[in-house]
Short mmCIF file of C-alpha atoms in Angstrom, two decimals:
data_model
loop_
_atom_site.label_atom_id
_atom_site.label_comp_id
_atom_site.label_asym_id
_atom_site.label_seq_id
_atom_site.Cartn_x
_atom_site.Cartn_y
_atom_site.Cartn_z
CA GLN A 1 -1.97 -7.00 -17.60
CA SER A 2 -3.54 -8.10 -14.71
CA ALA A 3 -6.18 -6.33 -12.25
CA LEU A 4 -7.96 -6.94 -9.32
CA THR A 5 -11.43 -4.93 -8.69
CA GLN A 6 -12.84 -4.61 -5.52
CA PRO A 7 -15.79 -2.17 -4.44
CA ALA A 8 -14.76 1.06 -2.91
CA SER A 9 -16.99 0.64 0.01
CA VAL A 10 -19.03 -1.97 1.70
CA SER A 11 -21.28 -1.01 5.17
CA GLY A 12 -23.16 -3.49 7.44
CA SER A 13 -24.70 -3.45 11.02
CA PRO A 14 -23.18 -5.13 13.97
CA GLY A 15 -23.84 -9.03 14.04
CA GLN A 16 -24.78 -9.04 10.07
CA SER A 17 -22.66 -10.59 7.38
CA ILE A 18 -21.05 -8.61 4.65
CA THR A 19 -18.96 -9.96 1.72
CA ILE A 20 -16.18 -7.99 -0.12
CA SER A 21 -15.79 -9.29 -3.79
CA CYS A 22 -12.50 -9.11 -5.94
CA THR A 23 -12.86 -9.83 -9.40
CA ALA A 24 -9.60 -10.59 -11.62
CA SER A 25 -8.99 -9.67 -15.00
CA GLY A 26 -6.30 -9.73 -17.44
CA THR A 27 -4.82 -13.15 -18.99
CA ASP A 28 -1.90 -13.73 -16.39
CA VAL A 29 -3.54 -14.28 -13.04
CA GLY A 30 -3.30 -17.90 -13.97
CA ASP A 31 -5.58 -20.07 -12.08
CA TYR A 32 -6.20 -17.68 -9.71
CA LYS A 33 -5.67 -19.75 -6.84
CA PHE A 34 -3.23 -17.95 -4.63
CA VAL A 35 -5.67 -15.03 -3.65
CA SER A 36 -4.77 -13.72 0.12
CA TRP A 37 -6.78 -10.73 2.00
CA TYR A 38 -5.23 -8.48 4.53
CA GLN A 39 -7.18 -6.16 6.69
CA GLN A 40 -5.63 -2.43 7.61
CA HIS A 41 -6.92 -0.24 10.50
CA VAL A 42 -6.48 3.51 10.09
CA GLY A 43 -2.64 4.14 10.48
CA LYS A 44 -1.98 0.61 11.16
CA VAL A 45 0.04 -1.89 8.87
CA PRO A 46 -1.74 -4.31 6.65
CA LYS A 47 -2.40 -7.94 8.18
CA VAL A 48 -3.12 -11.13 6.46
CA ILE A 49 -6.28 -12.85 7.47
CA ILE A 50 -6.94 -15.26 4.70
CA TYR A 51 -4.29 -16.93 2.28
CA ASP A 52 -4.79 -19.34 -0.45
CA VAL A 53 -8.13 -18.27 -1.24
CA ASN A 54 -9.79 -19.64 2.03
CA GLN A 55 -7.07 -20.82 4.86
CA ARG A 56 -6.84 -18.60 7.83
CA PRO A 57 -3.85 -17.90 9.31
CA SER A 58 -3.53 -18.54 13.05
CA GLY A 59 -5.10 -15.70 14.73
CA THR A 60 -7.63 -15.00 12.28
CA SER A 61 -11.26 -15.24 13.65
CA ALA A 62 -13.54 -17.93 12.07
CA ARG A 63 -15.73 -15.39 11.53
CA PHE A 64 -13.70 -14.25 8.68
CA SER A 65 -13.70 -16.80 5.72
CA GLY A 66 -12.72 -16.53 2.06
CA SER A 67 -14.22 -18.16 -1.39
CA LYS A 68 -13.81 -18.26 -5.02
CA SER A 69 -16.09 -18.88 -8.18
CA GLY A 70 -14.33 -18.45 -11.67
CA ASN A 71 -12.60 -15.35 -11.70
CA VAL A 72 -13.99 -13.80 -8.38
CA ALA A 73 -12.86 -14.23 -4.91
CA SER A 74 -14.73 -13.12 -1.89
CA LEU A 75 -14.07 -12.34 1.48
CA THR A 76 -16.96 -12.62 3.95
CA ILE A 77 -16.99 -11.62 7.58
CA SER A 78 -20.06 -12.76 9.86
CA GLY A 79 -21.29 -11.84 13.17
CA LEU A 80 -20.12 -8.12 12.25
CA ARG A 81 -18.19 -6.49 14.82
CA ALA A 82 -17.10 -2.74 15.63
CA GLU A 83 -13.45 -3.65 15.53
CA ASP A 84 -13.81 -5.25 11.79
CA GLU A 85 -13.96 -1.34 10.31
CA ALA A 86 -11.01 -1.59 8.48
CA ASP A 87 -9.87 -1.25 5.00
CA TYR A 88 -9.41 -4.55 2.87
CA TYR A 89 -7.17 -5.66 0.16
CA CYS A 90 -7.38 -8.76 -1.85
CA SER A 91 -4.17 -9.75 -3.62
CA SER A 92 -3.16 -12.49 -6.25
CA TYR A 93 0.32 -14.10 -7.76
CA THR A 94 -0.23 -12.82 -11.36
CA GLY A 95 1.79 -16.00 -13.08
CA SER A 96 4.43 -13.62 -14.38
CA SER A 97 6.48 -13.71 -10.94
CA THR A 98 4.89 -10.47 -9.80
CA TRP A 99 2.06 -9.64 -7.26
CA VAL A 100 -1.35 -7.39 -7.64
CA PHE A 101 -3.38 -6.14 -5.13
CA GLY A 102 -6.86 -4.85 -5.59
CA GLY A 103 -8.01 -1.28 -4.66
CA GLY A 104 -9.03 -1.73 -1.05
CA THR A 105 -12.78 -1.57 -0.05
CA LYS A 106 -13.66 0.29 3.22
CA LEU A 107 -15.95 -1.55 5.41
CA THR A 108 -17.80 0.61 7.63
CA VAL A 109 -19.64 -0.75 10.66
CA LEU A 110 -22.80 1.36 11.31
CA GLU B 1 8.87 -12.90 17.22
CA VAL B 2 9.20 -11.85 13.88
CA GLN B 3 10.45 -8.24 13.21
CA LEU B 4 10.93 -6.23 10.13
CA GLU B 5 12.04 -2.59 10.84
CA GLU B 6 12.54 -0.09 7.81
CA SER B 7 14.92 2.61 7.77
CA GLY B 8 15.83 5.39 5.19
CA GLY B 9 12.84 7.29 4.41
CA GLY B 10 12.51 11.14 4.11
CA LEU B 11 12.12 13.82 1.64
CA VAL B 12 14.01 14.00 -1.73
CA LYS B 13 13.70 16.05 -4.80
CA PRO B 14 12.16 14.53 -7.83
CA GLY B 15 15.20 13.05 -9.65
CA GLY B 16 17.09 12.50 -6.67
CA SER B 17 17.96 8.98 -5.34
CA LEU B 18 17.57 7.25 -1.51
CA ARG B 19 18.06 3.81 -0.06
CA LEU B 20 15.97 2.11 1.72
CA SER B 21 16.77 -0.70 4.28
CA CYS B 22 14.74 -3.44 6.21
CA ALA B 23 16.30 -4.97 9.14
CA ALA B 24 14.83 -8.44 10.01
CA SER B 25 15.28 -10.08 13.38
CA GLY B 26 13.23 -12.90 15.08
CA PHE B 27 13.67 -15.48 12.42
CA THR B 28 16.08 -17.08 9.89
CA PHE B 29 16.36 -14.37 7.20
CA ALA B 30 18.00 -16.27 4.51
CA PRO B 31 15.27 -18.88 3.21
CA TYR B 32 12.77 -16.52 2.86
CA VAL B 33 11.46 -14.32 -0.44
CA MET B 34 11.51 -10.96 0.60
CA ASN B 35 9.30 -7.87 -0.63
CA TRP B 36 8.91 -4.39 -0.65
CA VAL B 37 5.23 -2.84 -0.72
CA ARG B 38 4.11 0.60 -0.88
CA GLN B 39 1.20 2.74 -0.16
CA ALA B 40 0.63 6.35 -1.45
CA PRO B 41 -0.99 8.42 1.02
CA GLY B 42 -4.89 7.73 1.01
CA LYS B 43 -4.22 4.81 -1.54
CA GLY B 44 -4.35 1.45 -1.71
CA LEU B 45 -1.37 -1.19 -1.66
CA GLU B 46 1.25 -1.46 -4.37
CA TRP B 47 3.91 -4.47 -5.18
CA VAL B 48 6.95 -3.17 -5.81
CA SER B 49 9.74 -5.70 -5.86
CA SER B 50 10.51 -9.05 -4.62
CA ILE B 51 13.70 -10.87 -4.09
CA THR B 52 14.45 -15.05 -3.81
CA SER B 53 16.46 -16.29 -0.86
CA SER B 54 19.85 -16.46 -2.79
CA SER B 55 18.89 -13.30 -4.88
CA SER B 56 19.04 -15.60 -7.97
CA PHE B 57 15.68 -14.09 -9.01
CA ILE B 58 14.41 -10.49 -8.52
CA TYR B 59 11.21 -9.11 -9.91
CA TYR B 60 9.76 -5.51 -10.28
CA ALA B 61 6.51 -3.71 -10.80
CA ASP B 62 6.45 -2.27 -14.00
CA SER B 63 6.21 1.47 -12.46
CA VAL B 64 9.66 1.00 -10.82
CA LYS B 65 11.53 -1.14 -13.13
CA GLY B 66 14.96 0.24 -14.50
CA ARG B 67 14.81 2.87 -11.45
CA PHE B 68 14.81 0.84 -8.36
CA THR B 69 16.96 -1.87 -7.41
CA ILE B 70 15.94 -4.41 -4.56
CA SER B 71 18.91 -6.28 -2.73
CA ARG B 72 19.51 -8.51 0.28
CA ASP B 73 22.50 -9.56 2.70
CA ASN B 74 21.71 -12.68 4.26
CA ALA B 75 24.73 -12.41 6.46
CA ARG B 76 23.36 -9.30 8.06
CA ASN B 77 20.03 -10.04 7.73
CA SER B 78 19.13 -7.10 5.68
CA LEU B 79 17.09 -5.82 2.50
CA SER B 80 17.43 -2.97 0.55
CA LEU B 81 16.09 -0.96 -1.72
CA GLN B 82 17.59 1.49 -4.41
CA MET B 83 15.55 4.16 -5.51
CA ASN B 84 16.56 6.12 -8.40
CA ASN B 85 15.13 9.01 -10.63
CA LEU B 86 12.17 9.63 -8.20
CA THR B 87 9.23 11.13 -8.78
CA ALA B 88 6.01 12.43 -6.78
CA ALA B 89 4.33 9.32 -8.02
CA ASP B 90 6.64 7.25 -5.86
CA THR B 91 5.38 9.31 -2.69
CA ALA B 92 4.44 6.63 -0.32
CA VAL B 93 5.06 4.78 2.66
CA TYR B 94 7.26 1.79 1.86
CA TYR B 95 6.86 -1.59 3.69
CA CYS B 96 9.26 -4.57 3.78
CA ALA B 97 7.31 -7.64 3.81
CA ARG B 98 8.40 -11.03 4.19
CA HIS B 99 7.06 -13.79 1.87
CA LEU B 100 5.36 -17.15 2.87
CA ARG B 101 4.43 -19.45 0.43
CA ALA B 102 1.92 -17.30 -1.44
CA TYR B 103 1.02 -14.51 0.54
CA PHE B 104 2.81 -11.79 2.48
CA ASP B 105 2.81 -13.08 6.33
CA ASN B 106 4.97 -10.31 8.16
CA TRP B 107 4.96 -6.48 7.43
CA GLY B 108 7.41 -3.72 8.95
CA ARG B 109 5.94 -0.49 10.03
CA GLY B 110 6.64 0.99 7.13
CA VAL B 111 8.80 4.23 6.22
CA LEU B 112 7.46 7.34 4.36
CA VAL B 113 9.12 8.46 1.10
CA THR B 114 8.08 11.98 -0.22
CA VAL B 115 9.37 13.19 -3.34
CA SER B 116 8.66 16.78 -3.35
CA SER B 117 10.79 19.88 -4.54
#
């Protein structure tokens, strides 16, 4: 069974950079190349900010970037702003025609 | 503009059934894989089910397999989720989400399902 593990919370001050990790476990996440990241503000709908590990949809700020090393995907937000305070979720195709989300990370901008 | 609007949520007793619908507009519905994703109160996102464009392939999370049935009507631009034998663990906001390549690119506003006696 696949699982994606994220830290429960991260924090940073305005202008700083933060990184949120997403660690895959289980035998059926394939080569883990279909990783996406979603931002969800309180009371709002999730919004994709990164897909295919490191691709940004149009409209996503260049301050958001994604990467992957082995079974760990990462989301980096540079030049942190108050508006970045939200929950962030990673997601991956499992290779078994199903999808899995990480548990989510609450980002606090100090 | 892509719009997805869920309906059919509400309060249901344990063991009961509910049918959710998602009305799609602003895009050509038929070619897209569609999904249901849910979020329990104060919890994270959980993928529930996917259905391919022609309904040829359907997939479910283990947590709902055998109880939920996803379907679509391309002529009516609609997606449905029939939920049977509901338990408290199914209490969540249910989102209809469009699939693009390998991610969920558009989401509805969600509909709340509460399972309680």
